[in-house]
Every structure is written in C-alpha cells, then in structure tokens.
GROMACS .gro file of C-alpha atoms in nm:
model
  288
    1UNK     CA    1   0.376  -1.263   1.815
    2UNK     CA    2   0.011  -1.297   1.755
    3UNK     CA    3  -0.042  -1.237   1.360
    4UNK     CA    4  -0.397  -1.176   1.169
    5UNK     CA    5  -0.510  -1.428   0.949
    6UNK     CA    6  -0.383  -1.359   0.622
    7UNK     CA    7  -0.790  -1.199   0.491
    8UNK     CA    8  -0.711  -0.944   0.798
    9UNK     CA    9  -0.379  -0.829   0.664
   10UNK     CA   10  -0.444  -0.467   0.592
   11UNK     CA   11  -0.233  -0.249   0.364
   12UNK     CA   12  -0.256  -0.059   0.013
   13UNK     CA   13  -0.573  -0.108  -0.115
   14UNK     CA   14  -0.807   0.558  -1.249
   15UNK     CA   15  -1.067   0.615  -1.471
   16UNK     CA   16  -1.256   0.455  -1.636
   17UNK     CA   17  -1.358   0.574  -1.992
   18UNK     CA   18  -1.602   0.382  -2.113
   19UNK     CA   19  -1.652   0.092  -1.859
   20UNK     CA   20  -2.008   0.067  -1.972
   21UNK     CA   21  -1.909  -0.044  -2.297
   22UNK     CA   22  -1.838  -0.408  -2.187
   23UNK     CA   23  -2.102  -0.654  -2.151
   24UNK     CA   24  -2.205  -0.895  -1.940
   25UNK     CA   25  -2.273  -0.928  -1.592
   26UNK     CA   26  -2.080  -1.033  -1.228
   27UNK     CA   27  -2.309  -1.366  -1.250
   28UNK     CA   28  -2.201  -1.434  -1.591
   29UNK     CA   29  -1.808  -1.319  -1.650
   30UNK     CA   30  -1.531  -1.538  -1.653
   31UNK     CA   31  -1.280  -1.449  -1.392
   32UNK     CA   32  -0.959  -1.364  -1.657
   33UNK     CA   33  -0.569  -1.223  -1.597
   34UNK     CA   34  -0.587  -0.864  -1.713
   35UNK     CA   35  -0.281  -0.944  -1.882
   36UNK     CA   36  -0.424  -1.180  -2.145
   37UNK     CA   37  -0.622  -0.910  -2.268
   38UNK     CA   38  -0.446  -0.597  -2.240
   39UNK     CA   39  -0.143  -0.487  -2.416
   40UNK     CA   40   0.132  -0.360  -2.209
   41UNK     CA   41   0.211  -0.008  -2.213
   42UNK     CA   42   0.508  -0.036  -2.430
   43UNK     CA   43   0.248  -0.167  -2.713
   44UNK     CA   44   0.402  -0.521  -2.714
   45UNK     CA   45   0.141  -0.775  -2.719
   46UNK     CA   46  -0.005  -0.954  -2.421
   47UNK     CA   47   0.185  -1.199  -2.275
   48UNK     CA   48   0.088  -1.565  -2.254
   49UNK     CA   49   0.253  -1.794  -1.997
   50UNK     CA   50   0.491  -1.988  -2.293
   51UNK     CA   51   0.606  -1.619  -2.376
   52UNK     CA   52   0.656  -1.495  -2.011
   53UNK     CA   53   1.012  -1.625  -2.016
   54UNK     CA   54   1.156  -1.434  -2.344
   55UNK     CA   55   0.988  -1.075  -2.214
   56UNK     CA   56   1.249  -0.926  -2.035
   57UNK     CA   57   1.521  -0.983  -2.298
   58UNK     CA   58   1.285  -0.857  -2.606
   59UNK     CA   59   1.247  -0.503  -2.417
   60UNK     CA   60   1.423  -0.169  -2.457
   61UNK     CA   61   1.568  -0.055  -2.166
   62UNK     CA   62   1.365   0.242  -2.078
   63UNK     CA   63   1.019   0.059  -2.148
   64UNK     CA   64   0.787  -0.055  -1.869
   65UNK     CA   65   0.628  -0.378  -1.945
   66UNK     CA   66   0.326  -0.474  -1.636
   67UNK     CA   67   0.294  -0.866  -1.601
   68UNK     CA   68   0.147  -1.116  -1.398
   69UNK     CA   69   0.412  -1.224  -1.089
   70UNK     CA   70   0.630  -1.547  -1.114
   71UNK     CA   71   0.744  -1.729  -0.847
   72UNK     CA   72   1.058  -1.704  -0.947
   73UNK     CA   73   1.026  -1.324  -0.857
   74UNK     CA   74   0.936  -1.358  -0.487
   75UNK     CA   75   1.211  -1.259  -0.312
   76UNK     CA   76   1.268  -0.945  -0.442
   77UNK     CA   77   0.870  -0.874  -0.453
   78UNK     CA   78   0.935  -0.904  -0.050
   79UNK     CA   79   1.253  -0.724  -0.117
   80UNK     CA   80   1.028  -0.372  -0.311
   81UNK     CA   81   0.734  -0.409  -0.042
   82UNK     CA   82   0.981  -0.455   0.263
   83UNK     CA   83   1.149  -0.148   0.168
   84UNK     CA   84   0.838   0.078   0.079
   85UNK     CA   85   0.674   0.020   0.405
   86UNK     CA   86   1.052   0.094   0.606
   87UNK     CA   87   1.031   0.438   0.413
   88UNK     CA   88   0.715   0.474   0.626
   89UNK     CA   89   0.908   0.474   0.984
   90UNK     CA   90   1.024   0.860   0.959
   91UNK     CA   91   0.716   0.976   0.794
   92UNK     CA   92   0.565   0.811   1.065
   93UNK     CA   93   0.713   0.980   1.315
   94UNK     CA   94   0.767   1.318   1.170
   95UNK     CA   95   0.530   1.414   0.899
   96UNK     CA   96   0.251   1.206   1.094
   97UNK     CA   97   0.292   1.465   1.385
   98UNK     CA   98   0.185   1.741   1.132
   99UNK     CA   99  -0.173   1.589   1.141
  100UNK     CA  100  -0.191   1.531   1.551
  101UNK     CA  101  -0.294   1.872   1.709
  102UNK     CA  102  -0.402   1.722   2.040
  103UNK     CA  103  -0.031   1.548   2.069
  104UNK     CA  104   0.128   1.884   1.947
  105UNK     CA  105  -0.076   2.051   2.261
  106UNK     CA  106   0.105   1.743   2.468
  107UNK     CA  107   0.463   1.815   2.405
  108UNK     CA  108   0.383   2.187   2.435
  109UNK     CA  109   0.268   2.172   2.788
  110UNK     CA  110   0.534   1.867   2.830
  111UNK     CA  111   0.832   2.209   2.719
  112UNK     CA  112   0.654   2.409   2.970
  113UNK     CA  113   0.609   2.196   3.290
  114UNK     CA  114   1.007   2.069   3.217
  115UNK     CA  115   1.099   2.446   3.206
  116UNK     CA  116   0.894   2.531   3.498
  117UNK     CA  117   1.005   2.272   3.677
  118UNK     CA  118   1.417   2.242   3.593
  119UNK     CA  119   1.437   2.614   3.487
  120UNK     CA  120   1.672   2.483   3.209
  121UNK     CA  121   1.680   2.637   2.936
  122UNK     CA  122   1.912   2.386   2.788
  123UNK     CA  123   1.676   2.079   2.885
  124UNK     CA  124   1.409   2.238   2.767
  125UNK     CA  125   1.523   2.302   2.441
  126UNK     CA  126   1.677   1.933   2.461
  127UNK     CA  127   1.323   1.775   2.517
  128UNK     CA  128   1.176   1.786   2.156
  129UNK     CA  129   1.482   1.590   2.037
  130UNK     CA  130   1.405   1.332   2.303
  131UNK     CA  131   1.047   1.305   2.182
  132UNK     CA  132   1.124   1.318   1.833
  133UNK     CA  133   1.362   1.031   1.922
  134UNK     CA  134   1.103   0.829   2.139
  135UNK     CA  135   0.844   0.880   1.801
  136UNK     CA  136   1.098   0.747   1.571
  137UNK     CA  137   1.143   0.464   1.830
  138UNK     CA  138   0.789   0.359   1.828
  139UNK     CA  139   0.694   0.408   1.492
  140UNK     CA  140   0.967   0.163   1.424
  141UNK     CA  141   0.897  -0.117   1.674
  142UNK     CA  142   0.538  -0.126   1.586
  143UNK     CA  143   0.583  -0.135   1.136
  144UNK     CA  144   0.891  -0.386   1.215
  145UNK     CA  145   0.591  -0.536   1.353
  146UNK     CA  146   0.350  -0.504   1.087
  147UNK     CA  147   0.592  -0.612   0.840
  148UNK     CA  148   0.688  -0.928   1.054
  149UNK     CA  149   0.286  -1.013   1.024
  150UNK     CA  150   0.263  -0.920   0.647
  151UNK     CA  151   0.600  -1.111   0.550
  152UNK     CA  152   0.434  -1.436   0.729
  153UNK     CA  153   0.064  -1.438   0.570
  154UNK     CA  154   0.034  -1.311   0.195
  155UNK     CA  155   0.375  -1.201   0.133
  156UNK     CA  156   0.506  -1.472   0.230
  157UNK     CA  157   0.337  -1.723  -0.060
  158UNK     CA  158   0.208  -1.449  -0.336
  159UNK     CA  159   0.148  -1.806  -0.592
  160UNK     CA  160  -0.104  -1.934  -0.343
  161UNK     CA  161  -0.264  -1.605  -0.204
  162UNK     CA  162  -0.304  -1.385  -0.507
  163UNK     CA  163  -0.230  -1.609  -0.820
  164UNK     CA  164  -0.440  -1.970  -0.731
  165UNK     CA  165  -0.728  -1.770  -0.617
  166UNK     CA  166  -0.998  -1.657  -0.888
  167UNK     CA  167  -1.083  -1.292  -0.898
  168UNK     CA  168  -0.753  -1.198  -0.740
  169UNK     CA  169  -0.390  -1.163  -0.929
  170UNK     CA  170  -0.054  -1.005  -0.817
  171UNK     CA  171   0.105  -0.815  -1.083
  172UNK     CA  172   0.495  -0.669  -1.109
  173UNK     CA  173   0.616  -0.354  -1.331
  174UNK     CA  174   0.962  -0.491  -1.506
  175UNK     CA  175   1.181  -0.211  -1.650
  176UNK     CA  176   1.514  -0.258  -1.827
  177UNK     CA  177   1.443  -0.652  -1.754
  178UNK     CA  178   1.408  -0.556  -1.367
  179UNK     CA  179   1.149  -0.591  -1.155
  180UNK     CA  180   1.087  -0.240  -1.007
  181UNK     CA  181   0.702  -0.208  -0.882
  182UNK     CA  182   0.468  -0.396  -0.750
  183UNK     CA  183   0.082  -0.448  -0.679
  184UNK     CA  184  -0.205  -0.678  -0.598
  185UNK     CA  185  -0.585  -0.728  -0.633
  186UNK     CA  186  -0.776  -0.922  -0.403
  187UNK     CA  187  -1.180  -0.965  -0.504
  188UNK     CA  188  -1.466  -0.975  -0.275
  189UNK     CA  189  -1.707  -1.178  -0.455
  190UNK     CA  190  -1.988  -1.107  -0.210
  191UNK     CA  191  -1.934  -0.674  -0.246
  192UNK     CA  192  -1.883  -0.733  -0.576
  193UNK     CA  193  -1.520  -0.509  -0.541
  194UNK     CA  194  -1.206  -0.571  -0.546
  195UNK     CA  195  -0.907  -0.460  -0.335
  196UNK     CA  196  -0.603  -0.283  -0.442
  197UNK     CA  197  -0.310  -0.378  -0.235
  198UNK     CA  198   0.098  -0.386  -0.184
  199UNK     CA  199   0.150  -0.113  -0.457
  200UNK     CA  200   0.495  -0.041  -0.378
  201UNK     CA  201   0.742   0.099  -0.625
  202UNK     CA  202   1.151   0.099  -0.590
  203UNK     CA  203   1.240   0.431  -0.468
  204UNK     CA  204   1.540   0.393  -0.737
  205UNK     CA  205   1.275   0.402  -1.004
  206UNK     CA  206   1.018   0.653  -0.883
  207UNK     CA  207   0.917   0.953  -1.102
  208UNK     CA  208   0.840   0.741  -1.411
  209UNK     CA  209   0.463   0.710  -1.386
  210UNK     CA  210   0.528   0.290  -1.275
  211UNK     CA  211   0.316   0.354  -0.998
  212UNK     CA  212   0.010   0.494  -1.209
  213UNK     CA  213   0.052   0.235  -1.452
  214UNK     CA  214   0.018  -0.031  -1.185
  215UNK     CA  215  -0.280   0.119  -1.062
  216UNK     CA  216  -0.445   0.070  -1.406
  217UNK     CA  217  -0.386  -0.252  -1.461
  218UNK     CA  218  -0.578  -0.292  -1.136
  219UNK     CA  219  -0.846  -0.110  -1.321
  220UNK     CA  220  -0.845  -0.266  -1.631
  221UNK     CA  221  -0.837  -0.628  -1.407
  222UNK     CA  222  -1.158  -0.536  -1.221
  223UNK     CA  223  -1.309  -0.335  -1.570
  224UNK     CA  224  -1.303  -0.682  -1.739
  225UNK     CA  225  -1.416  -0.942  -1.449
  226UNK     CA  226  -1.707  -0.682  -1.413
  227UNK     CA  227  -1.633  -0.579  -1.053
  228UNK     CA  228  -1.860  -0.254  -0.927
  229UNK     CA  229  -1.582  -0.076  -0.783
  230UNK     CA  230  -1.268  -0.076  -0.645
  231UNK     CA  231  -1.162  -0.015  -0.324
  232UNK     CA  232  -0.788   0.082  -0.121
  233UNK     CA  233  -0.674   0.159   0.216
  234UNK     CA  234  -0.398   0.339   0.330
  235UNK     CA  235  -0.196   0.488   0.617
  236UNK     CA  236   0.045   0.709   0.408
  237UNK     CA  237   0.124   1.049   0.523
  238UNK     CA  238   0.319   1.187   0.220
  239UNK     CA  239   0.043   1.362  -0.033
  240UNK     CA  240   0.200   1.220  -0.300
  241UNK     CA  241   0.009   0.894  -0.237
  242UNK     CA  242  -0.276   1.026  -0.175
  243UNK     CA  243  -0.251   1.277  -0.506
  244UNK     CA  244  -0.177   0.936  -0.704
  245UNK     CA  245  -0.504   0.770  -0.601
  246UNK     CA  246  -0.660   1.074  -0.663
  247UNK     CA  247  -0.563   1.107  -0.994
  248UNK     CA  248  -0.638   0.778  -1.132
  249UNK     CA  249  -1.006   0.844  -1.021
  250UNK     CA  250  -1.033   0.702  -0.640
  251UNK     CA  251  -1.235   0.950  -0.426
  252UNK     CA  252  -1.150   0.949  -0.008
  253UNK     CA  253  -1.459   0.823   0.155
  254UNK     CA  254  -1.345   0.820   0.517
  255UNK     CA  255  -1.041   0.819   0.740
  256UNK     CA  256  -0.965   0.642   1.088
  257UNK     CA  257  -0.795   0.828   1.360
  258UNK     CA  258  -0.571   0.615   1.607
  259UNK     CA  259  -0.576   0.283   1.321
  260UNK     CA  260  -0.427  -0.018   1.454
  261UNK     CA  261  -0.190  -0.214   1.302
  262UNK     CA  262  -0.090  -0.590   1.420
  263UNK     CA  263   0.202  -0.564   1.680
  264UNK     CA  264   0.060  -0.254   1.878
  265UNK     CA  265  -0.002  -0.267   2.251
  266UNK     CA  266  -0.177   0.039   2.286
  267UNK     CA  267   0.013   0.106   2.599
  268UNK     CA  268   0.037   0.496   2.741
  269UNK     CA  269   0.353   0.586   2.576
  270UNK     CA  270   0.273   0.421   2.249
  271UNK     CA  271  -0.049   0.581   2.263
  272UNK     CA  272   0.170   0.847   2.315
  273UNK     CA  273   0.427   0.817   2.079
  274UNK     CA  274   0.250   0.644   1.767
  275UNK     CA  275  -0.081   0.731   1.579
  276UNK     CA  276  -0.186   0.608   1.228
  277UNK     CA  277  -0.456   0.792   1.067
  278UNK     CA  278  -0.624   0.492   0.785
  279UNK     CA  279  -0.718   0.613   0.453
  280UNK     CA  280  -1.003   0.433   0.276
  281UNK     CA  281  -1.026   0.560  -0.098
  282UNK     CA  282  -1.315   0.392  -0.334
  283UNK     CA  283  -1.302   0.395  -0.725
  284UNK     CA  284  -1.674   0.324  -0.840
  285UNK     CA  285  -1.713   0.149  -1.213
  286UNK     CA  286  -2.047   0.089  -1.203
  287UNK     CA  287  -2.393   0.116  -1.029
  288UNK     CA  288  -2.519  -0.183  -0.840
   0.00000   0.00000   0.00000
C-alpha cells in the first residue's frame, strides 16, 4: 500500500497569558525542550536527561508528571495512539452520519425504493442495519489503513522524527509511573508555527485533565522557541475534542468536507459509506 511521506502524515494537530512578556525574536531564539524550563504540573522540578531515569519512582501515585519521550517508551506510545484512533471506527460510522444530511436523504430514499419495490415491511426495516453495518465496514478498512501508514512513517521512529529534529519534540504524560497520554509538536520554520499532533490519551485514564495538560506543554514549547502560532487538525466527531481545543484557546478556522485519508479509493460505495469532515483549529501567540 502506497503510504505518504512521513511530512504528509496528517493527524492531531491554551492560552497564553502573557506571551508578550518573553523576549527575543524567531531569528534569534534558541530552539529548547519545554521541559528544561518548565516545571511539571506536580511542582517537581524540571527534569534533566541524568534525572529522567529516577522520575517515575519519586512520584505519588495520583500526580501527572509531562516529560520528553524515551525510546524506551515506544511501544506503548504506538500502543496509546493505536488505540485512540481505533476508538474513531464507530464514531466514524455512527456519530459521523449525524453531520451528513445529503447521505441521510440517500438511505431515506434507499428505505423507500426497497419498500416500494419488495413491499416488505420486514426488509425494509432490516435495511438501516445493513447500512449501518456496511458504514462500520468502511470506516474500518480505510483507519486500519491510516493507521498502517502512520505506524510506518513517524510513529514508527518518534527518536528520529520528533526528538533529533530542532523545533519539534514528542512529549508523554506519566501517571502513577505509567505512561498514559501522549502528544507531539512538529515546527514549520518557514510559517513560523508549529503543529500539534498524536495527542492521544488512554481511555483508562481520561477525565483527569492529562489531555489539557498535554496541550500546554505544547504551548509553553512554542511560547518559548518564539513560534507565532500554533496550529492542529482534526477529524474527530465527538465534541469533546473539539470543546478541549477550544478551551485551551484554539479558534476553528475552517473545515473540509469529504477529507481524505491515505488508504481510501474513493470508489462509489466508499464514497458512499465513508466521509471525514477535517478540522483545522489555529492558536495565535503573536502578530507577525
């Protein structure tokens, strides 16, 4: 299967107080980790590469510490991103169809002509399980897909795509000495923004504000390496998401109707069967 270079790979792309306050310029900052400046949320220092090893064991169980990612750590980084984007298959296909009118009209006139036509009753009540079924069917051949692309271009070597790189970091949320979130940033030196990316959160852990705190250590990454703004894409359809950008300070600049991910064949009945509507949020720090 043909895959997108890993700079094509889309996927997950706060405010800021007093951003002005720091100096400099994007011509004159030193690219630096977030995390040797900021504290971590539990008010333990920052951590420095010779302590990274003695964190987990010196925290309480119900703190969450955010940290640069190890390499150590990459299989169940794959494991927390891998699972958050399968969660995505039934929302997909269900919750997705809440936002298609024109497909809705479809399967309505699709009820009629098979009642029309078989004077059924009984099929005709049986069709929007079959499409239901045939949605859940596509939705999942097409993010197996995606995820087959993604698990074989950054996800696949997070050290060399998000660590080596200046102006770019991947970052994990450890709680009880477990890694239970996840996110990235991936700078555009030429737009002056940087991306947020693979925010993904074990649904285990969920409902403990891990997924807000990883957003603002993507702030407080591009607040000190003087980035204009920050930017995110996503095809979510639970609110939630889109609430959680929201509040940290993003604002929704535009949406795609029919996005396409790697893997599709826009054939009839996946055309059909499967739409993504893409999400493009922007968080601006500062005026050009």
């Amino acid at each position: 299967m043909y895959c997108s270079s890993p700079k094509m790979v889309c996927e997950t792309k706060i405010v800021a107080e007093d951003h002005e306050s720091i100096p400099g310029s994007k011509k004159d900052t030193i690219i630096v980790s977030s995390s040797q400046m900021w504290p971590s949320l539990s008010g333990s220092p920052p951590s420095s590469p010779a302590s990274l090893s003695g964190v987990e064991e010196d925290f309480k169980k119900d703190n969450v510490y955010i940290r640069e990612f190890h390499p150590s750590e990459q299989e169940v980084v794959r494991r927390i991103f891998y699972e958050g984007i399968m969660e995505r298959i039934p929302n997909t296909a269900f919750r997705g169809l809440k936002y298609q009118p024109l497909i809705q009209l479809v399967y309505g006139m699709l009820a009629v002509i098979c009642f029309v036509v078989t004077k059924s009753l009984l099929l005709t009540c049986c069709l929007p399980i079959f499409l239901m079924g045939m949605r859940y069917y596509f939705s999942r051949k097409v993010i197996l897909s995606y995820l087959e692309c993604a698990l074989h271009t950054d996800m696949s070597d997070i050290e060399q795509y998000y660590m080596k790189p200046p102006g770019s970091c991947f970052w994990v949320a450890v709680l009880g000495g477990n890694v239970v979130g996840i996110v990235a940033a991936r700078g555009n030196e030429e737009e002056n923004t940087v991306e947020l990316r693979r925010m993904s959160v074990d649904s285990n852990f969920r409902g403990k504000g891990i997924a807000k705190a990883l957003g603002r250590k993507v702030l407080e990454f591009a607040m000190l390496n003087n980035y204009s703004s920050i930017v995110l894409g996503t095809t979510a359809v639970k609110m939630a998401a889109h609430k959680l950008y929201e509040s940290l300070g993003f604002k929704h600049v535009g949406v795609i109707e029919h996005y396409t991910l790697p893997g599709m064949t826009h054939s009839i009945l996946e055309r059909m069967f499967f739409q993504l509507r893409y999400h493009r949020y922007c968080l601006q720090l500062r005026e050009e």
